Each structure stands twice: as structure tokens, then as C-alpha cells.
Coordinates of N, CA and C in Angstrom, one line a residue:
M1 N -59.1 69.8 -12.1 CA -59.5 69.5 -10.7 C -58.5 70.0 -9.7
R2 N -58.9 70.8 -8.7 CA -57.9 71.3 -7.7 C -57.5 70.2 -6.8
V3 N -56.2 70.1 -6.5 CA -55.6 69.1 -5.7 C -55.7 69.6 -4.2
S4 N -56.1 68.8 -3.3 CA -56.1 69.2 -1.9 C -54.7 69.3 -1.3
R5 N -54.6 70.0 -0.2 CA -53.3 70.2 0.4 C -52.7 68.9 0.8
I6 N -53.5 68.0 1.3 CA -53.0 66.7 1.7 C -52.5 65.9 0.5
Q7 N -53.3 65.9 -0.6 CA -52.8 65.2 -1.8 C -51.6 65.8 -2.4
A8 N -51.5 67.2 -2.3 CA -50.3 67.9 -2.8 C -49.1 67.5 -2.1
E9 N -49.2 67.4 -0.7 CA -48.1 67.0 0.1 C -47.7 65.5 -0.2
E10 N -48.7 64.7 -0.4 CA -48.4 63.3 -0.7 C -47.7 63.2 -2.0
N11 N -48.1 64.0 -3.0 CA -47.4 64.0 -4.3 C -46.0 64.5 -4.2
R12 N -45.8 65.5 -3.3 CA -44.5 66.1 -3.1 C -43.5 65.0 -2.5
Q13 N -44.0 64.3 -1.5 CA -43.2 63.3 -0.9 C -42.9 62.1 -1.9
K14 N -43.8 61.8 -2.7 CA -43.6 60.8 -3.7 C -42.5 61.2 -4.7
V15 N -42.5 62.5 -5.1 CA -41.5 63.0 -6.1 C -40.1 62.9 -5.4
I16 N -40.0 63.2 -4.1 CA -38.8 63.2 -3.4 C -38.3 61.7 -3.4
D17 N -39.2 60.8 -3.0 CA -38.8 59.4 -2.9 C -38.3 58.9 -4.3
V18 N -39.1 59.2 -5.3 CA -38.7 58.7 -6.7 C -37.4 59.3 -7.1
A19 N -37.2 60.6 -6.9 CA -36.0 61.3 -7.3 C -34.8 60.8 -6.6
S20 N -35.0 60.4 -5.3 CA -33.8 59.9 -4.5 C -33.3 58.6 -5.2
R21 N -34.2 57.8 -5.8 CA -33.7 56.6 -6.5 C -33.2 56.9 -7.9
L22 N -33.9 57.7 -8.6 CA -33.5 58.0 -10.0 C -32.2 58.8 -10.1
F23 N -32.0 59.7 -9.2 CA -30.7 60.4 -9.1 C -29.6 59.5 -8.9
R24 N -29.8 58.5 -8.0 CA -28.7 57.5 -7.7 C -28.4 56.7 -9.0
E25 N -29.4 56.4 -9.8 CA -29.3 55.6 -11.0 C -28.6 56.4 -12.1
H26 N -29.0 57.6 -12.3 CA -28.6 58.4 -13.5 C -27.7 59.5 -13.2
G27 N -27.5 59.9 -11.9 CA -26.8 61.1 -11.6 C -27.7 62.4 -11.6
F28 N -27.2 63.4 -10.9 CA -28.0 64.6 -10.9 C -28.3 65.2 -12.3
D29 N -27.3 65.2 -13.1 CA -27.4 65.8 -14.4 C -27.8 64.8 -15.5
G30 N -28.0 63.5 -15.1 CA -28.3 62.5 -16.1 C -29.8 62.3 -16.4
I31 N -30.6 63.0 -15.7 CA -32.0 62.9 -15.8 C -32.7 64.2 -15.7
G32 N -33.7 64.5 -16.5 CA -34.4 65.8 -16.5 C -35.7 65.8 -15.7
L33 N -36.2 67.0 -15.6 CA -37.4 67.1 -14.8 C -38.6 66.3 -15.3
K34 N -38.7 66.2 -16.7 CA -39.8 65.5 -17.3 C -39.8 64.0 -16.9
E35 N -38.6 63.4 -16.9 CA -38.4 62.0 -16.6 C -38.6 61.8 -15.1
L36 N -38.2 62.7 -14.3 CA -38.4 62.6 -12.8 C -39.8 62.6 -12.5
M37 N -40.6 63.6 -13.0 CA -42.0 63.7 -12.7 C -42.8 62.5 -13.3
K38 N -42.4 62.1 -14.5 CA -43.0 60.9 -15.1 C -42.8 59.7 -14.2
G39 N -41.6 59.5 -13.6 CA -41.4 58.4 -12.7 C -42.3 58.5 -11.5
A40 N -42.7 59.7 -11.1 CA -43.6 59.8 -9.9 C -45.1 59.8 -10.4
G41 N -45.3 59.6 -11.7 CA -46.7 59.6 -12.2 C -47.4 60.9 -12.2
L42 N -46.6 62.0 -12.4 CA -47.1 63.4 -12.4 C -46.6 64.1 -13.6
T43 N -47.2 65.2 -13.9 CA -46.7 66.0 -15.1 C -45.6 67.0 -14.7
Q44 N -44.9 67.4 -15.7 CA -43.8 68.4 -15.4 C -44.3 69.7 -14.9
G45 N -45.5 70.0 -15.4 CA -46.1 71.3 -15.0 C -46.4 71.4 -13.5
A46 N -46.5 70.3 -12.8 CA -46.7 70.3 -11.4 C -45.5 70.5 -10.5
F47 N -44.3 70.4 -11.2 CA -43.1 70.5 -10.5 C -42.9 71.8 -9.7
Y48 N -43.1 72.9 -10.4 CA -42.8 74.2 -9.7 C -43.8 74.6 -8.7
K49 N -44.9 73.9 -8.6 CA -45.8 74.1 -7.5 C -45.3 73.4 -6.2
Q50 N -44.3 72.5 -6.4 CA -43.8 71.8 -5.2 C -42.4 72.1 -4.9
F51 N -41.6 72.5 -5.8 CA -40.1 72.8 -5.6 C -39.7 74.1 -6.2
A52 N -38.7 74.7 -5.6 CA -38.2 76.0 -6.2 C -37.4 75.8 -7.4
S53 N -36.7 74.6 -7.5 CA -35.8 74.3 -8.6 C -35.4 72.9 -8.6
K54 N -34.7 72.4 -9.6 CA -34.2 71.1 -9.6 C -33.2 70.9 -8.5
A55 N -32.4 71.9 -8.3 CA -31.4 71.9 -7.2 C -32.1 71.7 -5.8
D56 N -33.2 72.3 -5.7 CA -34.0 72.2 -4.4 C -34.5 70.7 -4.3
L57 N -35.0 70.1 -5.3 CA -35.4 68.7 -5.3 C -34.1 67.8 -5.0
A58 N -33.0 68.1 -5.7 CA -31.8 67.3 -5.5 C -31.4 67.3 -4.0
A59 N -31.4 68.5 -3.4 CA -31.0 68.6 -2.0 C -32.0 67.7 -1.1
Q60 N -33.3 67.8 -1.4 CA -34.2 67.1 -0.5 C -34.2 65.6 -0.8
A61 N -34.0 65.2 -2.1 CA -33.9 63.8 -2.5 C -32.6 63.2 -1.9
S62 N -31.5 64.0 -1.8 CA -30.3 63.5 -1.3 C -30.5 63.2 0.2
G63 N -31.1 64.2 0.9 CA -31.4 64.0 2.3 C -32.2 62.7 2.6
R64 N -33.2 62.5 1.8 CA -34.1 61.4 1.9 C -33.3 60.1 1.7
A65 N -32.5 60.1 0.6 CA -31.7 58.9 0.3 C -30.7 58.5 1.5
L66 N -30.1 59.5 2.0 CA -29.1 59.3 3.1 C -29.8 58.9 4.3
E67 N -30.9 59.5 4.6 CA -31.7 59.1 5.8 C -32.1 57.6 5.7
N68 N -32.7 57.2 4.6 CA -33.1 55.8 4.4 C -31.9 54.9 4.4
G69 N -30.8 55.3 3.8 CA -29.6 54.4 3.8 C -29.1 54.1 5.2
Y70 N -29.0 55.2 6.0 CA -28.5 55.0 7.4 C -29.5 54.4 8.3
R71 N -30.8 54.4 8.0 CA -31.7 53.6 8.8 C -31.4 52.2 8.6
R72 N -31.0 51.8 7.4 CA -30.7 50.4 7.2 C -29.4 50.0 8.0
W73 N -28.5 50.9 8.1 CA -27.3 50.7 8.9 C -27.7 50.5 10.3
S74 N -28.5 51.4 10.9 CA -28.9 51.3 12.3 C -29.7 50.0 12.5
D75 N -30.6 49.6 11.6 CA -31.4 48.4 11.8 C -30.4 47.2 11.8
A76 N -29.4 47.2 10.9 CA -28.5 46.1 10.9 C -27.7 46.0 12.2
A77 N -27.2 47.1 12.7 CA -26.5 47.2 13.9 C -27.3 46.7 15.1
A78 N -28.6 47.2 15.1 CA -29.5 46.9 16.2 C -29.9 45.4 16.3
S79 N -29.9 44.8 15.1 CA -30.3 43.4 15.0 C -29.1 42.4 15.4
H80 N -27.9 43.0 15.5 CA -26.7 42.2 15.9 C -26.0 42.9 17.0
P81 N -26.6 43.1 18.2 CA -25.9 43.9 19.2 C -24.5 43.3 19.7
E82 N -24.3 42.0 19.4 CA -23.1 41.4 19.8 C -21.9 41.8 18.9
D83 N -22.3 42.2 17.7 CA -21.3 42.7 16.7 C -21.9 43.7 15.7
P84 N -22.2 44.9 16.2 CA -22.9 45.8 15.3 C -22.1 46.3 14.1
L85 N -20.8 46.4 14.3 CA -19.9 46.8 13.2 C -19.8 45.7 12.2
G86 N -19.7 44.5 12.6 CA -19.7 43.4 11.6 C -21.0 43.3 10.8
A87 N -22.1 43.7 11.4 CA -23.4 43.7 10.7 C -23.5 44.8 9.7
V88 N -22.9 45.9 10.0 CA -22.9 47.0 9.0 C -21.9 46.7 7.9
I89 N -20.8 46.1 8.2 CA -19.8 45.7 7.2 C -20.5 44.7 6.2
A90 N -21.1 43.7 6.8 CA -21.7 42.6 6.0 C -22.8 43.1 5.1
F91 N -23.5 44.1 5.5 CA -24.6 44.7 4.7 C -23.9 45.6 3.6
Y92 N -23.0 46.5 4.0 CA -22.6 47.5 3.1 C -21.6 46.9 2.1
L93 N -20.7 46.1 2.5 CA -19.6 45.6 1.6 C -20.0 44.2 1.1
S94 N -21.2 44.2 0.5 CA -21.7 42.9 0.0 C -22.0 43.0 -1.5
A95 N -22.0 41.9 -2.2 CA -22.3 41.9 -3.6 C -23.7 42.4 -3.9
D96 N -24.6 42.2 -3.0 CA -26.0 42.7 -3.2 C -26.0 44.2 -3.2
H97 N -25.3 44.8 -2.2 CA -25.3 46.2 -2.1 C -24.6 46.8 -3.3
R98 N -23.5 46.2 -3.8 CA -22.8 46.6 -5.0 C -23.8 46.7 -6.2
A99 N -24.7 45.8 -6.3 CA -25.6 45.7 -7.4 C -26.8 46.6 -7.2
E100 N -27.0 47.1 -6.0 CA -28.2 47.9 -5.7 C -28.0 49.4 -5.9
R101 N -27.9 49.8 -7.1 CA -27.6 51.2 -7.4 C -28.7 52.1 -7.1
M102 N -29.9 51.8 -7.4 CA -31.0 52.8 -7.2 C -31.3 53.0 -5.7
N103 N -31.1 51.9 -4.9 CA -31.5 52.0 -3.5 C -30.3 51.9 -2.6
G104 N -29.1 51.9 -3.2 CA -27.9 51.8 -2.4 C -27.4 53.1 -1.9
C105 N -26.1 53.1 -1.4 CA -25.6 54.2 -0.7 C -25.5 55.4 -1.6
P106 N -26.1 56.5 -1.3 CA -26.0 57.7 -2.1 C -24.7 58.4 -2.2
I107 N -23.8 58.1 -1.1 CA -22.5 58.7 -1.2 C -21.7 58.0 -2.2
A108 N -21.8 56.7 -2.3 CA -21.1 56.0 -3.3 C -21.6 56.3 -4.7
A109 N -22.9 56.5 -4.8 CA -23.5 56.7 -6.1 C -23.4 58.1 -6.6
L110 N -23.4 59.1 -5.7 CA -23.5 60.5 -6.1 C -22.5 61.4 -5.4
G111 N -21.5 60.8 -4.7 CA -20.5 61.6 -4.0 C -19.8 62.6 -5.0
S112 N -19.3 62.1 -6.1 CA -18.6 62.9 -7.0 C -19.5 64.0 -7.7
D113 N -20.7 63.6 -7.9 CA -21.7 64.5 -8.5 C -22.0 65.6 -7.4
A114 N -22.1 65.3 -6.2 CA -22.5 66.2 -5.1 C -21.4 67.3 -5.0
A115 N -20.2 67.0 -5.3 CA -19.1 67.9 -5.2 C -19.2 69.0 -6.2
R116 N -20.0 68.8 -7.3 CA -20.2 69.8 -8.3 C -21.5 70.5 -8.2
Q117 N -22.3 70.2 -7.2 CA -23.6 70.8 -7.0 C -23.4 72.0 -6.0
G118 N -24.6 72.7 -5.8 CA -24.6 73.9 -5.0 C -24.5 73.6 -3.5
V119 N -24.6 74.6 -2.7 CA -24.4 74.5 -1.3 C -25.4 73.7 -0.6
D120 N -26.7 73.7 -1.1 CA -27.8 73.0 -0.5 C -27.6 71.5 -0.6
V121 N -27.2 71.0 -1.8 CA -27.0 69.6 -2.0 C -25.8 69.1 -1.2
R122 N -24.7 69.9 -1.2 CA -23.5 69.6 -0.4 C -23.9 69.6 1.1
A123 N -24.7 70.5 1.5 CA -25.1 70.5 2.9 C -25.9 69.2 3.3
S124 N -26.7 68.7 2.4 CA -27.4 67.4 2.6 C -26.5 66.3 2.8
F125 N -25.5 66.3 1.9 CA -24.5 65.2 1.9 C -23.6 65.4 3.2
E126 N -23.2 66.6 3.6 CA -22.4 66.7 4.8 C -23.2 66.2 6.0
A127 N -24.5 66.5 6.1 CA -25.3 66.0 7.2 C -25.3 64.5 7.2
G128 N -25.5 63.9 6.0 CA -25.5 62.5 5.9 C -24.2 61.8 6.2
V129 N -23.1 62.4 5.8 CA -21.7 61.9 6.1 C -21.5 61.9 7.6
R130 N -21.9 63.0 8.3 CA -21.8 63.1 9.7 C -22.6 62.0 10.4
Q131 N -23.8 61.7 9.9 CA -24.6 60.7 10.5 C -24.0 59.3 10.3
G132 N -23.4 59.1 9.2 CA -22.7 57.8 9.0 C -21.5 57.7 9.9
L133 N -20.8 58.7 10.1 CA -19.6 58.7 11.0 C -20.1 58.4 12.4
A134 N -21.2 59.0 12.8 CA -21.7 58.8 14.1 C -22.1 57.3 14.4
I135 N -22.8 56.7 13.4 CA -23.2 55.3 13.5 C -21.9 54.4 13.6
L136 N -21.0 54.7 12.7 CA -19.7 53.9 12.7 C -19.0 54.1 14.0
G137 N -18.9 55.3 14.5 CA -18.3 55.6 15.8 C -18.9 54.9 16.9
S138 N -20.2 54.9 16.9 CA -21.0 54.2 18.0 C -20.7 52.7 17.9
C139 N -20.6 52.1 16.7 CA -20.3 50.7 16.6 C -18.9 50.4 17.0
M140 N -18.0 51.4 16.9 CA -16.6 51.2 17.3 C -16.3 51.6 18.8
G141 N -17.4 52.0 19.5 CA -17.3 52.4 20.9 C -16.8 53.8 21.1
D142 N -16.9 54.7 20.2 CA -16.5 56.0 20.4 C -17.5 56.7 21.3
V143 N -17.0 57.6 22.1 CA -17.9 58.5 22.9 C -18.4 59.6 22.0
A144 N -19.7 59.9 22.1 CA -20.3 60.9 21.3 C -19.6 62.3 21.6
G145 N -19.3 63.0 20.5 CA -18.7 64.3 20.6 C -18.9 65.1 19.3
D146 N -18.4 66.3 19.3 CA -18.6 67.2 18.2 C -17.7 66.7 17.0
A147 N -16.5 66.3 17.3 CA -15.6 65.9 16.2 C -15.6 64.4 15.9
P148 N -15.8 64.0 14.7 CA -15.8 62.6 14.3 C -14.4 62.0 14.7
A149 N -14.4 60.7 15.1 CA -13.2 60.1 15.4 C -12.5 59.7 14.2
G150 N -11.1 59.6 14.2 CA -10.4 59.3 13.0 C -10.6 57.9 12.6
S151 N -10.9 57.0 13.5 CA -11.2 55.6 13.1 C -12.5 55.5 12.3
A152 N -13.5 56.2 12.7 CA -14.8 56.2 11.9 C -14.6 56.8 10.6
M153 N -13.8 57.9 10.5 CA -13.5 58.5 9.2 C -12.8 57.6 8.3
A154 N -11.8 56.9 8.8 CA -11.0 55.9 8.0 C -11.9 54.8 7.5
A155 N -12.8 54.3 8.4 CA -13.7 53.2 8.1 C -14.7 53.6 7.0
L156 N -15.3 54.8 7.1 CA -16.3 55.3 6.1 C -15.6 55.5 4.8
S157 N -14.4 56.1 4.8 CA -13.7 56.3 3.5 C -13.4 55.0 2.8
T158 N -12.9 54.0 3.6 CA -12.6 52.7 3.1 C -13.8 52.0 2.5
M159 N -14.9 52.1 3.2 CA -16.1 51.4 2.7 C -16.7 52.0 1.5
V160 N -16.8 53.3 1.5 CA -17.4 54.0 0.3 C -16.4 53.8 -0.9
G161 N -15.1 54.0 -0.7 CA -14.2 53.8 -1.8 C -14.3 52.4 -2.4
A162 N -14.4 51.4 -1.6 CA -14.5 50.0 -2.0 C -15.7 49.8 -2.9
V163 N -16.8 50.3 -2.5 CA -18.1 50.2 -3.3 C -17.9 50.9 -4.6
I164 N -17.4 52.1 -4.6 CA -17.2 52.8 -5.9 C -16.3 52.0 -6.8
L165 N -15.2 51.5 -6.3 CA -14.2 50.8 -7.2 C -14.8 49.5 -7.7
S166 N -15.6 48.8 -6.8 CA -16.1 47.5 -7.2 C -17.2 47.7 -8.3
R167 N -17.8 48.8 -8.3 CA -18.8 49.1 -9.4 C -18.2 49.6 -10.7
A168 N -16.9 50.0 -10.6 CA -16.3 50.6 -11.7 C -15.6 49.6 -12.6
V169 N -15.5 48.3 -12.1 CA -14.8 47.3 -12.9 C -15.7 46.3 -13.4
N170 N -15.3 45.6 -14.5 CA -16.1 44.6 -15.1 C -15.9 43.2 -14.5
D171 N -14.6 43.0 -14.0 CA -14.2 41.7 -13.5 C -14.9 41.5 -12.1
A172 N -15.8 40.5 -12.1 CA -16.5 40.2 -10.8 C -15.6 39.8 -9.7
D173 N -14.6 39.0 -10.0 CA -13.7 38.6 -8.9 C -12.9 39.8 -8.4
L174 N -12.5 40.7 -9.2 CA -11.8 41.9 -8.8 C -12.7 42.8 -7.9
A175 N -13.9 42.9 -8.4 CA -14.9 43.7 -7.6 C -15.1 43.1 -6.2
Q176 N -15.2 41.8 -6.1 CA -15.4 41.2 -4.8 C -14.2 41.3 -3.9
R177 N -13.0 41.3 -4.5 CA -11.8 41.5 -3.8 C -11.7 42.9 -3.2
F178 N -12.2 43.9 -3.9 CA -12.3 45.2 -3.3 C -13.1 45.2 -2.0
L179 N -14.3 44.6 -2.1 CA -15.2 44.5 -1.0 C -14.6 43.8 0.2
D180 N -14.1 42.6 -0.1 CA -13.5 41.7 0.9 C -12.3 42.4 1.6
T181 N -11.4 43.0 0.8 CA -10.3 43.7 1.4 C -10.7 44.9 2.2
A182 N -11.7 45.6 1.8 CA -12.2 46.7 2.6 C -12.7 46.3 3.9
A183 N -13.5 45.1 3.9 CA -14.1 44.6 5.1 C -12.9 44.2 6.1
D184 N -11.9 43.6 5.6 CA -10.7 43.2 6.4 C -10.1 44.5 7.0
Q185 N -10.0 45.5 6.2 CA -9.3 46.8 6.7 C -10.1 47.5 7.7
V186 N -11.4 47.5 7.6 CA -12.3 48.2 8.6 C -12.2 47.4 9.9
R187 N -12.2 46.1 9.8 CA -12.1 45.3 11.0 C -10.7 45.6 11.7
A188 N -9.7 45.7 10.9 CA -8.4 46.0 11.4 C -8.3 47.4 12.1
I189 N -9.0 48.3 11.5 CA -9.1 49.7 12.1 C -9.8 49.6 13.4
A190 N -10.9 48.9 13.5 CA -11.6 48.7 14.8 C -10.8 48.0 15.8
A191 N -10.0 47.0 15.4 CA -9.2 46.2 16.3 C -8.1 47.1 16.8
A192 N -7.4 47.9 16.0 CA -6.4 48.7 16.4 C -6.8 49.8 17.4
K193 N -8.0 50.3 17.1 CA -8.6 51.3 18.0 C -8.9 50.7 19.4
G194 N -9.4 49.4 19.4 CA -9.6 48.7 20.6 C -8.3 48.5 21.4
S195 N -7.3 48.1 20.7 CA -6.0 47.8 21.3 C -5.4 49.1 21.9
A196 N -5.5 50.2 21.2 CA -5.0 51.5 21.7 C -5.8 52.0 22.9
A197 N -7.1 51.7 22.9 CA -7.9 52.1 24.1 C -7.5 51.3 25.3
R198 N -7.3 50.0 25.1 CA -6.9 49.1 26.2 C -5.5 49.6 26.7
R199 N -4.6 49.9 25.8 CA -3.2 50.3 26.3 C -3.3 51.6 27.1
S200 N -4.2 52.5 26.6 CA -4.4 53.8 27.3 C -4.9 53.6 28.7
S201 N -5.9 52.7 28.8 CA -6.6 52.4 30.0 C -5.6 51.8 31.0
E202 N -4.8 50.8 30.5 CA -3.8 50.1 31.4 C -2.7 51.1 31.8
G203 N -2.3 52.0 30.9 CA -1.3 53.0 31.3 C -1.8 54.0 32.4
K204 N -3.1 54.3 32.3 CA -3.7 55.2 33.3 C -3.7 54.5 34.7
R205 N -4.1 53.2 34.6 CA -4.1 52.4 35.9 C -2.7 52.3 36.5
R206 N -1.7 52.1 35.7 CA -0.3 52.0 36.2 C 0.1 53.3 36.8
R207 N -0.2 54.4 36.1 CA 0.3 55.7 36.6 C -0.4 56.0 38.0
K208 N -1.7 55.6 38.0 CA -2.5 55.9 39.3 C -1.9 55.0 40.4
S209 N -1.5 53.8 40.0 CA -1.0 52.9 41.1 C 0.4 53.4 41.6
R210 N 1.2 53.9 40.6 CA 2.5 54.4 41.0 C 2.4 55.6 41.9
K211 N 1.4 56.5 41.6 CA 1.2 57.7 42.4 C 0.7 57.3 43.8
A212 N -0.1 56.3 43.9 CA -0.6 55.9 45.2 C 0.5 55.3 46.0
S213 N 1.4 54.5 45.4 CA 2.5 53.9 46.1 C 3.5 54.9 46.6
T214 N 3.7 56.0 46.0 CA 4.6 57.0 46.4 C 4.1 58.0 47.5
R215 N 2.8 57.9 47.8 CA 2.3 58.8 48.8 C 2.7 58.3 50.2
R216 N 3.1 59.2 51.0 CA 3.5 58.9 52.4 C 2.4 59.4 53.4
P217 N 2.1 58.6 54.4 CA 1.1 59.1 55.4 C 1.6 60.4 56.1
V218 N 0.7 61.3 56.3 CA 1.1 62.5 57.0 C 1.2 62.3 58.5
G219 N 2.3 62.6 59.1 CA 2.6 62.4 60.5 C 1.9 63.4 61.3
D220 N 1.8 63.1 62.7 CA 1.2 64.1 63.6 C 2.1 65.3 63.7

């Protein structure tokens, strides 16, 4: 039976969704096309009607995973406008997220794998990393710009590294300490940034005041 265009597109989106979870669980090279398509309830023969290659699917699945992950960040931040960074930290650096491999952060799950993939997969990850930096920067009060702020880069690196390390050990207490320590460090990064911004603002006000006090009225 011939599949309609609408059904074909629905099938394609389903494969991307399923692959985004299975890749996070098994790695890009840890699962084959047959298992991926079976997970979506489709046959392997339908794959090449929807995707150019497994790498093509990996790139699209990575983009989907990152998009969904950062939507959760944005939702957490929006639900706690009084402390958006705290909400993101509480979600990301939690025992629940540590255990959530299939639906958790794709950077923590697949970052090392992505480094060995082709340009399309790395491009999906780069776009996702930039999106994460933008969200963290916004939570930290950064002004939108082309270059990510160093504070956001330090925070993202700390958070992702903590999740990876917490998943790599058997000791539950040690795993939790990685998460808790990272949470403290990210808050410290944000606090230091806030202090630096206040010092800069106060310095500008003092310089402006000194300039105003040294001006002399122009005589006739």
C-alpha cells in the first residue's frame, strides 16, 4: 500500500524522535538502522526513503534532542522569573536528570561521540551549544551579542562535566557530590559576574562624577 505524503512525513518525524532518544541511550555507533527503525515501528527498508544516510538521521536527531532539552531549560527559567538560573541548575544538576539518559542532555550523553562524527552532526551540536549558552547568558543577565560570555561558557562546561562524571561512577554519594559541587560553582560564577558588573557600574559613576566636578563654567 502506498503511503501518503502526510503519513510519510509523520513517519519521518517519529523516526527522528525515536532516534534522538535511542542515540542518547546507546551512542551513535551503538545501535544500527534495523534497531532504530524497529523502535519507530517501521521496517529498515523505509529508511532510505526518508533519510540520505545514518549520519543524516544522526544530525537531525541531535538537533531534535537539543531543541527539546533547551525547551525544558527555558520552561524551568520562565516558571521561576525570580531566580531563572537557580531553576535551570535545580533541573539540570539533579539526581533525576542524572538517571534520565534517554531523555536527558544530549551534550552530556553524546558530546564525545559527536566529536568523532561528520560536520553535519557537529553543526547540530554547535547550534545546540550556542543555544544553551544564550539561555544561561540570559539567566545571568548578559546582553545578547554575537560572542558568548565567558561566565556562560564556564557555567555550561561545569554543568555538563558534572553530569558526565556523576554518570561515570558507581558511588551514589560521589555522584551527588559532583552535582552539588557544580551547582555551587555555577552560582559562584554568577555571583562573581554580578559583583564585577556592580564594580564596573560604580567605577563609571565615580569617573563621571569626577569629570563633572572638574568642569569650570565658561566665562563671558
